[in-house]
PDB file of C-alpha atoms in Angstrom:
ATOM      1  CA  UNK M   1      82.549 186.217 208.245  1.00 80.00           C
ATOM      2  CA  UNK M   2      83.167 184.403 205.037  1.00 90.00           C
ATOM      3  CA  UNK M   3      86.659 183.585 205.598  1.00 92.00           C
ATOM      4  CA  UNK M   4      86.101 182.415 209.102  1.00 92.00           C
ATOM      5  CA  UNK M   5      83.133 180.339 208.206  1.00 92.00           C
ATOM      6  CA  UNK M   6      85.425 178.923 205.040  1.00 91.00           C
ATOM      7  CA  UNK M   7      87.857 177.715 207.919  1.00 91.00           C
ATOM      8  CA  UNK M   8      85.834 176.435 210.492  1.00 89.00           C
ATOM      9  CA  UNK M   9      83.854 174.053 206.984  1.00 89.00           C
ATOM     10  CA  UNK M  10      87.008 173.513 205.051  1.00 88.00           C
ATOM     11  CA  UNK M  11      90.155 174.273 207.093  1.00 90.00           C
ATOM     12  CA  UNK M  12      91.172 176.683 204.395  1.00 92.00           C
ATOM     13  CA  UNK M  13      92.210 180.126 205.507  1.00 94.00           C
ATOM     14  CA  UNK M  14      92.042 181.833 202.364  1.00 94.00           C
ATOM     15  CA  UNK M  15      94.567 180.464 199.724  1.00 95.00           C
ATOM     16  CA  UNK M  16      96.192 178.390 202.776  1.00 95.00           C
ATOM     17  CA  UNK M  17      95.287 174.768 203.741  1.00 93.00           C
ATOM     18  CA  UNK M  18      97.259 171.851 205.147  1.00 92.00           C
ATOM     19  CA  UNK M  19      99.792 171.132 202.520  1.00 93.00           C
ATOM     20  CA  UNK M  20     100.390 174.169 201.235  1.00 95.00           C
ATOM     21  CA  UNK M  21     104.070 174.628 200.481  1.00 96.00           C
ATOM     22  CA  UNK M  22     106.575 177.756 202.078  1.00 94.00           C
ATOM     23  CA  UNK M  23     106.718 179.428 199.016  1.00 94.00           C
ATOM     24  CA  UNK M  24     103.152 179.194 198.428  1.00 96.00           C
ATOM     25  CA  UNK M  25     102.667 180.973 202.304  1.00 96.00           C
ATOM     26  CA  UNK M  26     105.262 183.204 201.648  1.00 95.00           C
ATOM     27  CA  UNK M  27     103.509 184.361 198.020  1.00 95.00           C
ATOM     28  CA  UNK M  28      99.996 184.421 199.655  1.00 95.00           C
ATOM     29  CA  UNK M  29     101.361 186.397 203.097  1.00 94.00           C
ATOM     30  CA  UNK M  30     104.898 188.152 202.568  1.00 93.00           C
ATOM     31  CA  UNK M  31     107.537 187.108 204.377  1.00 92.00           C
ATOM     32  CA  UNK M  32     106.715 185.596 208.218  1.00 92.00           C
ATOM     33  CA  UNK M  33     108.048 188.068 210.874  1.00 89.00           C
ATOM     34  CA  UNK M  34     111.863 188.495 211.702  1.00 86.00           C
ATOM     35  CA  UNK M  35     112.222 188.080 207.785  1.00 87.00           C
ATOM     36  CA  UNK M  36     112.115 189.693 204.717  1.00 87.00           C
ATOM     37  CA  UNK M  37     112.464 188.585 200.935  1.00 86.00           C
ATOM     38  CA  UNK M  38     116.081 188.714 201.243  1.00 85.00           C
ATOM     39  CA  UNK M  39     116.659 187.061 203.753  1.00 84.00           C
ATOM     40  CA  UNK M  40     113.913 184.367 203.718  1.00 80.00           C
ATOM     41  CA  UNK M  41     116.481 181.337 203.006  1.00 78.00           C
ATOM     42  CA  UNK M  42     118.271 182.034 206.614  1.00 75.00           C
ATOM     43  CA  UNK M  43     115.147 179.822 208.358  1.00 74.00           C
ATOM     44  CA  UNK M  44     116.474 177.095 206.715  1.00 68.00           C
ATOM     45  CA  UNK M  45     119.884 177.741 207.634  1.00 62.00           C
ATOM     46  CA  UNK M  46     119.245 179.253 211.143  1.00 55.00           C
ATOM     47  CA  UNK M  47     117.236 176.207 212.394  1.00 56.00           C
ATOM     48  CA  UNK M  48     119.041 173.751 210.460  1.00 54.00           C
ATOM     49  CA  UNK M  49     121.220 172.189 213.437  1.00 55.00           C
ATOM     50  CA  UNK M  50     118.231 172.333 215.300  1.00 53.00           C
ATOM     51  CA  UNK M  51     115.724 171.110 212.563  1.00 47.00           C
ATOM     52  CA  UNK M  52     117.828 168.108 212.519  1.00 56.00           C
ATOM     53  CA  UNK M  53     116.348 167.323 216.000  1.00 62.00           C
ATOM     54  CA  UNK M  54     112.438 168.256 214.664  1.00 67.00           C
ATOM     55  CA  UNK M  55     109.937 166.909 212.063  1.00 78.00           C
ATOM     56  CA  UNK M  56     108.519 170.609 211.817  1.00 82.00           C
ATOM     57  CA  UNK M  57     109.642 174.285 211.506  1.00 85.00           C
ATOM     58  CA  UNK M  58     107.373 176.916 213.021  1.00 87.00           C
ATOM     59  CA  UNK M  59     107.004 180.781 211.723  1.00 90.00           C
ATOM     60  CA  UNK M  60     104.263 184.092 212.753  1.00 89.00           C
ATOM     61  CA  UNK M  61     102.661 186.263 211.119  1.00 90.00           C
ATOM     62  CA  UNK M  62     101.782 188.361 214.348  1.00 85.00           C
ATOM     63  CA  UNK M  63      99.351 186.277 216.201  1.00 87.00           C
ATOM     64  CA  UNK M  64      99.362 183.211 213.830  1.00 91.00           C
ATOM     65  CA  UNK M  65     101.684 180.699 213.866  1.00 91.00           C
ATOM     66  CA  UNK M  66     102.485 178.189 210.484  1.00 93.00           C
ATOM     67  CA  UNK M  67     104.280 174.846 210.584  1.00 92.00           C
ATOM     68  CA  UNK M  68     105.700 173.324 208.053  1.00 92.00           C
ATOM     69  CA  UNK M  69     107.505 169.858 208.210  1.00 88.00           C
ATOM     70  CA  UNK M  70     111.206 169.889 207.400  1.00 82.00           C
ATOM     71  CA  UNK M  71     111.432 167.633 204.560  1.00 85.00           C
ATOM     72  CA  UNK M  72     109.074 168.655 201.985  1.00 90.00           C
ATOM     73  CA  UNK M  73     108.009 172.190 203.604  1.00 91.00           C
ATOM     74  CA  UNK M  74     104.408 171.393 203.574  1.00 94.00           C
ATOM     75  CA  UNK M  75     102.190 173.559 206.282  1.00 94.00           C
ATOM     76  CA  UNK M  76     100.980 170.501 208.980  1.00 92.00           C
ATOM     77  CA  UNK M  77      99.273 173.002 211.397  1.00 91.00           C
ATOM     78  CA  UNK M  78      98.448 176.039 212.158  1.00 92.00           C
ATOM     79  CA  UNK M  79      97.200 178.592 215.029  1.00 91.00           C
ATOM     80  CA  UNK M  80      95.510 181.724 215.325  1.00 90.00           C
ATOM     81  CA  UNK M  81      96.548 183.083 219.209  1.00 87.00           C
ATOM     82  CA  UNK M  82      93.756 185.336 220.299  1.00 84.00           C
ATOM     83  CA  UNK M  83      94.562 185.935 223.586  1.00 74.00           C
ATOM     84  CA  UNK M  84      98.326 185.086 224.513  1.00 59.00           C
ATOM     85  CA  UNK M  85     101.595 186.699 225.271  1.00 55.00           C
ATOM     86  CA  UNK M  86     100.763 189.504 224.013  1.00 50.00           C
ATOM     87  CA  UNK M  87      97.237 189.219 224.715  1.00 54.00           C
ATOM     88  CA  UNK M  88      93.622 190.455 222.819  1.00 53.00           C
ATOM     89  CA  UNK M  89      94.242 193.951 224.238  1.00 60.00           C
ATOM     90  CA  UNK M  90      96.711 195.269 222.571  1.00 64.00           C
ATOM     91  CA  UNK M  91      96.126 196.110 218.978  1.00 61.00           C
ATOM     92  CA  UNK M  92      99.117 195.563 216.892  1.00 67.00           C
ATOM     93  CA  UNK M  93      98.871 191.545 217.747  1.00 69.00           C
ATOM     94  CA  UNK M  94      95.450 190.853 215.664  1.00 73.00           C
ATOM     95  CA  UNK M  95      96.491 191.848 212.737  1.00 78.00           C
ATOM     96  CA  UNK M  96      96.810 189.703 210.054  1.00 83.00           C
ATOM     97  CA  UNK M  97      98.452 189.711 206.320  1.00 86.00           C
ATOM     98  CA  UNK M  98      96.833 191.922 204.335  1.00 88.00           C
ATOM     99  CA  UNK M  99      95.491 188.895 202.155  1.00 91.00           C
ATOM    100  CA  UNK M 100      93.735 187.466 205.254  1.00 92.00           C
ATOM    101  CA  UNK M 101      92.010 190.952 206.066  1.00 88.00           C
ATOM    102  CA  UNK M 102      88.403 191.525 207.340  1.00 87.00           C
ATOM    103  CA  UNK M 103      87.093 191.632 210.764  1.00 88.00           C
ATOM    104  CA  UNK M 104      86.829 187.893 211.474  1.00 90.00           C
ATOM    105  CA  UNK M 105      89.442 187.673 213.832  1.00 86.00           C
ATOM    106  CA  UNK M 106      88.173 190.284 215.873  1.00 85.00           C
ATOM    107  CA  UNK M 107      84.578 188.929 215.834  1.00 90.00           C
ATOM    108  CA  UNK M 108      86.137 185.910 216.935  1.00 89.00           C
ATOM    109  CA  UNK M 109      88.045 187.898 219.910  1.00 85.00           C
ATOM    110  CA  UNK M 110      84.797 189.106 221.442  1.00 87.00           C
ATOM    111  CA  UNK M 111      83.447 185.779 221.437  1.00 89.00           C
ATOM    112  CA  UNK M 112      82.680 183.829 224.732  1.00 88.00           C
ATOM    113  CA  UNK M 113      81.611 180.277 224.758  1.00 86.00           C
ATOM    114  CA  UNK M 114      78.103 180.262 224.713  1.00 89.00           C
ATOM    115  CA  UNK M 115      78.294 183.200 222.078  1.00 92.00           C
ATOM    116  CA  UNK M 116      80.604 180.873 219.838  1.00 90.00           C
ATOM    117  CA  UNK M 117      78.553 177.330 220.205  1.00 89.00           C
ATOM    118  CA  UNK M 118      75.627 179.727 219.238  1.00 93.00           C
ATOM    119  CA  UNK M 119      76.976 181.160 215.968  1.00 93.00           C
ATOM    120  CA  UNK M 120      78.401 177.911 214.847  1.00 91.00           C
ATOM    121  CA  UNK M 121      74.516 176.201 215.315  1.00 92.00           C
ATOM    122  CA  UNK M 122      74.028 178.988 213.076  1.00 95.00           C
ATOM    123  CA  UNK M 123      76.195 179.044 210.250  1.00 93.00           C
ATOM    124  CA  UNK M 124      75.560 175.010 210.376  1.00 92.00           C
ATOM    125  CA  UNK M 125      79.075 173.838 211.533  1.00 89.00           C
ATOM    126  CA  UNK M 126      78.873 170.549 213.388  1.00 87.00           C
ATOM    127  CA  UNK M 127      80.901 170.825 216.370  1.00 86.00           C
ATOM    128  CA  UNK M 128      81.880 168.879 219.922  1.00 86.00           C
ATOM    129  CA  UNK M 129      82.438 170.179 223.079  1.00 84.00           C
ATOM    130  CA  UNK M 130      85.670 168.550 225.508  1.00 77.00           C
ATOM    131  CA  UNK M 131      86.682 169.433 228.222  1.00 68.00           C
ATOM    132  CA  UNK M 132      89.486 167.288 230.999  1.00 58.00           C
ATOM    133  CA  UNK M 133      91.406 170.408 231.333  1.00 59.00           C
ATOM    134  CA  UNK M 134      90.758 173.311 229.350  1.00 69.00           C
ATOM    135  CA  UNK M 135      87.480 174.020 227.453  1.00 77.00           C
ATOM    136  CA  UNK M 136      88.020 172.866 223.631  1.00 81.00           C
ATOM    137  CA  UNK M 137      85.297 172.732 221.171  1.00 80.00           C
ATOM    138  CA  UNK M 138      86.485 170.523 218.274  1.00 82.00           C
ATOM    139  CA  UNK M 139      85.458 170.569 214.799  1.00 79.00           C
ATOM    140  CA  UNK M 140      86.049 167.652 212.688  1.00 78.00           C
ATOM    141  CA  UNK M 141      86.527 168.485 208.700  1.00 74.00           C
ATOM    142  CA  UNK M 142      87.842 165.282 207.053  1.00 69.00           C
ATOM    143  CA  UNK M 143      87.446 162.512 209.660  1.00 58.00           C
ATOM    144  CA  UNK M 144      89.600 160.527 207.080  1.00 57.00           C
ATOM    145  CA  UNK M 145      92.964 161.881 206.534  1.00 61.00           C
ATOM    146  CA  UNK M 146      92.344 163.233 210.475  1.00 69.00           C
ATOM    147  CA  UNK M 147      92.224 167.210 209.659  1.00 81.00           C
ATOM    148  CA  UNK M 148      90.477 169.027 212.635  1.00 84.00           C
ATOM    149  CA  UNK M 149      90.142 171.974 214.173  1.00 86.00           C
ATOM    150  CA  UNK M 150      89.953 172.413 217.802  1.00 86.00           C
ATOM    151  CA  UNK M 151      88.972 176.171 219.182  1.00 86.00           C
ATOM    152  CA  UNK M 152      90.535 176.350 222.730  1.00 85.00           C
ATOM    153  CA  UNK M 153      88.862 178.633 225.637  1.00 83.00           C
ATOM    154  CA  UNK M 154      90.483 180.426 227.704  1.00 78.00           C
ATOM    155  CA  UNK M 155      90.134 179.091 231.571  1.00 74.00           C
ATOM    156  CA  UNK M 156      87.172 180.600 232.212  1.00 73.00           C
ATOM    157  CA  UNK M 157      85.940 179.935 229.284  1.00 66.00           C
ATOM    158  CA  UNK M 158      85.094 183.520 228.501  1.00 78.00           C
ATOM    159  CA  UNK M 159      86.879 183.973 225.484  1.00 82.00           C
ATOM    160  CA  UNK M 160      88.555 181.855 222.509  1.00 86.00           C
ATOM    161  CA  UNK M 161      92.193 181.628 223.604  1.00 85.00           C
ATOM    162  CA  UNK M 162      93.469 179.991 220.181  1.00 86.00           C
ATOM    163  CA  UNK M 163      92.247 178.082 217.328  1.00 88.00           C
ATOM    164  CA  UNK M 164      94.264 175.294 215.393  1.00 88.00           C
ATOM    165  CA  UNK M 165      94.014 173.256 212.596  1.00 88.00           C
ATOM    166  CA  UNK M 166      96.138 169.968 212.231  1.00 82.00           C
ATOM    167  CA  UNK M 167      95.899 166.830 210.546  1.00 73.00           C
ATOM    168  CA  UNK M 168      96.963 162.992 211.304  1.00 65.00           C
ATOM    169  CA  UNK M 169      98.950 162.163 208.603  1.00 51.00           C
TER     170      UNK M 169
END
């Protein structure tokens, strides 16, 4: 689980960290779905009315999502939907770009709560447990510029429902 263990320490998933600029995710990944090389300019110009309204523009690559703020096109956040509209059982939604390959996001799939707090004691990631609402358990990389990562469960906190990194600029 090198990638996944990279991530969880770093908030780098592979190549791709907070910052990272739209052509750099689009060199590292392809093109996000709905798009292709060709066409790759149109979302700018399809959400451009809309942008107008929003600080951020958001793309997939099948079950992840990238945002990237509108003015510099810098990736802010990210997410990782395990289970979700499509949901964990169907196997064409965790797949990932080819450059983010390996089994991590399935080991991360079969993971309940208990199963997850006890694999990140032992790969040494320091993590906190919330919960008001939902079950979250929140790993803080650079308390300084803000950049966390919070793994949400789903309600009955059998399996990971989604993990995202963001950062408080």
């Amino acid at each position: 689980m090198p990638i996944l263990i990279d991530f969880f320490k770093t908030g780098n998933l592979g190549l791709l960290h907070i910052g990272s600029s739209f052509d750099e995710i689009v060199a590292y990944l392809g093109p996000p779905d709905g798009y292709t090389l060709a066409n790759l300019e149109n979302i700018w110009l399809h959400n451009t009315d809309f942008a107008r309204k929003l600080t951020v523009i958001g793309f997939r690559y099948s079950c992840m999502e990238f945002c990237v703020n509108v003015a510099d096109k810098k990736l802010v956040w990210m997410q990782i939907y395990v289970e979700g509209d499509h949901g964990r059982d169907n196997p064409d939604y965790l797949v990932v770009p080819d450059a983010l390959a390996g089994d991590w996001l399935t080991f991360l799939a079969a993971q309940s709560y208990e199963q997850l707090r006890k694999w990140l004691d032992a790969v040494q990631i320091k993590h906190s447990v919330s919960s008001i609402v939902i079950l979250v358990i929140q790993i803080d990389i650079d308390i300084a510029i803000g950049l966390n990562i919070e793994i949400v469960m789903t309600d009955d906190h059998d399996r990971v429902y989604s993990v995202m990194l963001n950062a408080d600029f």
